Every structure is written in structure tokens, then in C-alpha cells.
Amino acid sequence: MSIKKYYITTPIYYPSDYLHIGHCYCTIAADTMARYKRLSGYETFFLTGTDEHGEKISRKAAEVGKKPKEYVDHIVDETKKLWSSLQIDYTHYIRTTDDYHKRRVQKIFQLLYDKNHIYKGVYKGLYCVSDEAFFTDSQAKLKDNKYYCPDCEKELERREEDCYYLRISEYGDWLMNYYKEHPEFLEPKERVNEMVNNFLAPGLEDLAVTRKGVDWSIDVPFDSDHKIYVWIDALSNYITALGFPEDTEDLYKKFWPADVHFAGKEIIRFHGIIWPIMLKMLEIPLPKKVYGHGWILFGDGKKMSKSRGNVVDPNTLIEKYGVDSLRYFLMREINFGSDGNYSEEALLKRINSDLANDYGNLWHRITTMLEKYFDSTLPEEVESVYGERERELKKAVLTLDANVESSLDGFQFHEALIHIWDVVRITNKYVEDSAPWNLAKDESTRDHLATVIYLSFQAFYTVTSYLQIFFVETPKKVFDRMSLQPPTNLDCAHNWASLPAGIKIEKGEPLFKRFDIDEELGTDVAPLNIKDCKEKKEEINNHKTDIDITDFEKIEIITAKVVAAEKVENTDKLIKFVIDIGDKENRVVVSGIAAHYKPEDLIGRTVLYLANLKPRKLRGIKSQGMLMFAQDGTTLTSFSLDKEVPAGSIVK
Ligand code: MSP
């Protein structure tokens, strides 16, 4: 019998800095897919890792006085810790600095050279140091006679040097044909149009694949003046991790070609053009699919990225809201092929409505009823009492598998979750419409009561079995409370009424906590949840995009004197301040700083105050403006002045 196999990869990330939720997004999606395939009986190889060579990384390391390897080792440790907090269950973590990878990349380079796909020439072009990519004049953005990177918008440098080229220009027609004959190769469809319109139709140019004068790269095997430039090194990871070209009998034989490479849309040019051409030159099969996912944007429509400085640290979110909440949010909120917005408010809304209300509450309701009417012991269902409602519930549960599977096979994670939540809602409605509290009043409807409760648990069990694809903690909790082993496959959907009657079920703590959104967001400290780390602090200072004086003039920062302060009732974090701002009226500001200051600490003190921030309501109190503090890691400190100034003095 042939074993079903599945090979999935994420991009290998640059360890030039700590990873942010953009990277988590792709890794969580790949992990979700891997879980789905494992639960569907596939032997799954899930590869992720780090792309550690290149000028940008050696420069970053030098900035903090470290050797490149020492620098990347630290970031890789942090990355692995992050994947462990997110419970990313990868099969192998590849580092491009691993000896086996370097050796195999050199062999790949040699193979390409021996087959005459690589030749020596002179490179003249526009180079983006940040993205480590060359661009032609027509690809670059021209503004005020300067060229800028079409991806990261940084200024490009003109470079001229002898280097080795890969003859990709000869493969444009072949690739366009390949796209036509294999419409499933590159998805979603708009990525094909982007590749054809931007790169293939205008004509491919041969690709510079080496560089001189850099240390932190792999040597060209036969010419050590030249280093292998980042993309041959990076893309090859997908096959060197399996042993190619040294050992092609074991993992490579089993798992190549990959079933899917996930990659953000900005690197589809490499995965959708250079990579298939390289593989064609090597005369080995192409991956079955490259899926170019969209970007996580901040509310302002900007891509979350390290160089823009608008990153959100996943560790803080995991600590605050839990790993399943973050995983759920990222998979539910954004359609995988498109861009989507991140905001903490949207995350909190999802937690409250979908997780705490719909799913968590359903558990609470059914376990409470079980406790009350059947002493926490699952009764037997009685099929003879089935009516229209039972038949509907059964149909919804039994169609879940086809719906979830077709969504996930098309990488529509959000849609799969919508299907699962439909069943959660139908079950909630089933309980409500069946009104078990009325059935409990009369002994003659005891069988019906037992059936309503049994079937609600059955639906909850099936839903939770499917949620093993997305969640890493909650299903274990649920199955544990039901005294059942977690199902190791997804057959549960076909097994209606499979729960063993008589099991004890424990209600336990709420599965998901509800958050007070105002209170959570009430912290008026800058939302950059970046780790307390020396290098990072320097980063923060450099991070914000430049503004001009007219932008600054829009901001009204003044001194204010704290007149009164008190904790906001029933909150841990909020303090209500009344402040004097000079000749204007007193103002009320609510600040999320109770972990740092007692209310009385600041009474009588002069503080910096951002006066023209739009007012908003926190716990029903209209908060006007924002008190300002210096943030050092997790500590807040107020500012002190050399001498007293009147309240309302302008800060500029
Ligand atoms: N090292 C290359 C990839 C080589 S793969 C052979 C690289 N690294 S990266 O660190 O910049 O990571 C890029 C990938 O991280 C994106 O393609 C995407 O998968 C993920 N993301 C980084 N920022 C992201 C968002 N803001 N939104 C969504 N995904 C993001 O490019």
C-alpha cells in the first residue's frame, strides 16, 4: 500500500532581527496545513528555517559589535523559542549556515556550471541592499532622478562587477507554457498575472548569482573570489534539507517534489520564476505548488515589516491572550491569498465573540446542564425522539468534513473556520430551541432531554476534533475533561453518535476568557510590544518613518499638572487623572499605568501631555489626550523638568 505523503515549506526567514507576527502568520498557516494533513493520514514533512547569509546580516551584526554567526545564533535561538511557544510542529529546521547545506549548495552550483547554465560576465545594475536583490532600471521606481526599490522603497545603488550569471533568459517561454499547462502550479491566480506581466512578458534577463567583496556567504566552489549570492543559496534549502544532491535515496526520494511552498507575495518572483527554472536546469521535478500569500498590514495600510518599524511582537500577544487565540485570529481574520489588517482591537473582538462567546459558552452551557440534570455523566441518546432539529444538527455535523476539507485543500483557512463556527452556532441554536430547561421539568421528556444533551456534546466533540487542525491547547483540555483520548484522525465527522454514554465530563474553567476591550487597549503607552533588548532599543529609535515639520506641528504636547487621581473601579490597569492644563479647563485622562504607579504617586506632579489626541471612552469615562512616559522594556518612567513651569507650557 502506498503511503500518503505531504511536503510543505515556509520561506526561510532572515535572522536580521527578531521575527514578528508577519512571519508567524506564514509559519502558523504551514503548521495548520501540516496538522490537517497529519490528521488526514499523510506522512508529513514540514520544513522551516533561516536564511542566514548576506550583506545585510553581516552589517547588522557589525552594528552591535558581533560576528555574523554569533548574531544569527542568538536570533535563531529566539526564533526557535517563538516556534516552541506557538507549538509549531516542524519536522526539520534548516539553517543556511549548516555545513550540510553549504556543501550541497556548492554542489548544486557546480552542477549548474557543469551543465553550462552558469557563465561569467559583468554585472551592471541597481542593487537593493535591504532586500538583497538587483533590479533593472525599468523595474526600479524613479523619483527625483534617484532609483528606489519597488518592494521596500529604499534607495538603490548602482553596481558594476564581474560575476557569474544563471541563464534564465532562455526559459521565459518555457515557463509561461508551464504556467498554462499547470494552472495549479502558482496560486492564487493573480500571482500568475503578476509574474507574466511584470517579468515574463517584458523578457527575462540572466540572473547574477554571485557577488564579490562579501565575506558572509558561501564560496563559489571553483572561484573563491566570488560568493554565491543569496537566492541560489536560499532557494536550494528546499532540496538540500532532503539530501539533494548528495543523498537522493532517502528523504529526497520520499518527499520531493514538495506539495507546496508557502511564500509571501513579495518573494513570488523568486519562487515562481527563478526556482522552477533552476529545477528545470537541474533536471529534477518542480514543486507541485507555490502559494503566494498576502501581507499583514497595519491599520494604516502599511506592510508590517522590520524595516518600517511597525512590528508587533508575538511573544507579548501569546502571553496576554494565549497561543490558540493568536493562531485562531491570524487564520480566521485574513483570507490567505489576500492582504489583511492587524489590530489588537480586532484580535480582542474575535476572542470575545468567536472564542469566549460562541465556542466557550457552548461548552459552559452544555456542561452546566449535564451537571444539573445528569450529575456530569453523559446520558444515552434515544434515536426515536429525533425530530426536525436533531436531523438538522446531524446534517450540519456530517457535512463538516467535506466543507472543511475543500476549504483547506484550497488553502482557505478562514473559510474552514467559518464552516466549523457554523456548526458551533447551529449547536448553540439547537440547545436554545430545544429548551432543555423545559424538558427537565417533566419526567416524560427525560429521553428527549438526554438526547439534546448527548447530541450537543457529540457536535462539540466533532467541532473540537476539527479544531485540532487550528488549536494546540484547547482540544487537549476538552478531551481531557471528557476523559477521552484526542482523536488521531478526522473520521469523527462520519461517526455520528459515537460518544460513549456514561463518561464523566468535567466543566472546568472557562475555555476562553473574555476581555474588556477598553481596558486592554486603555494602555496609552506606545503599542510597540518589542522585547526589552539593547539592540532592539537602538532599533526603535531608528524605526519610525520620517515626518516633516508640518506633521510635527499637528501634535500638541504641553505640560500638565496632576490635580487628582484614582483607580478606575473593577480594573487592574486603569487610573483616572484630572489634570490642570493652564488657562484652559481641567481635563480627564484615563491611563493604563496602574502597574507602574499608584494614583497618589503622581498627584501634584507636572507631566507631559499629548493634548490633541482624539478623545475616547474607557470604561465609560471620556478620556481626553494621553499622559506620556518613557518606556524602558516593561518599565515606565515619567519625565522630570529642570525647573517648574506653568501648566499648559508648550513642549517642542
Ligand atoms: N529569506 C527570504 C526568503 C527566502 S525563501 C527561500 C525572506 N525572508 S524574510 O525574513 O523577509 O521573510 C519573508 C516572509 O515572511 C514573507 O514572504 C512572508 O511569508 C513572511 N512575512 C514577513 N512579513 C510579513 C507580513 N507583514 N505579512 C505576511 N507575511 C509576512 O524573504
Coordinates of C-alpha atoms in Angstrom, one line a residue, residues 45 58 69 169 177 195 200 213 232 268 330 336 350 356 360 466 530 548 573 592 627 640:
F45 CA 7.5 16.7 6.3
S58 CA 26.8 41.0 8.4
K69 CA 27.4 33.8 13.2
S169 CA 16.6 34.5 -20.0
N177 CA 3.8 27.5 -21.1
M195 CA 4.7 37.2 -12.9
L200 CA 8.0 37.2 -18.2
G213 CA 33.7 41.5 -1.8
I232 CA 20.7 30.1 -5.1
I268 CA 6.9 35.0 -5.5
L330 CA -4.5 35.0 12.2
F336 CA -4.7 33.6 2.9
R350 CA -12.5 37.8 17.7
A356 CA -15.4 33.1 24.5
G360 CA -16.5 28.7 25.1
Y466 CA -11.6 19.5 13.7
I530 CA 9.0 45.0 21.4
D548 CA 8.3 66.7 8.3
K573 CA -4.7 48.8 34.9
G592 CA -3.3 52.2 31.7
L627 CA -0.1 61.3 29.5
S640 CA 11.2 65.5 35.2

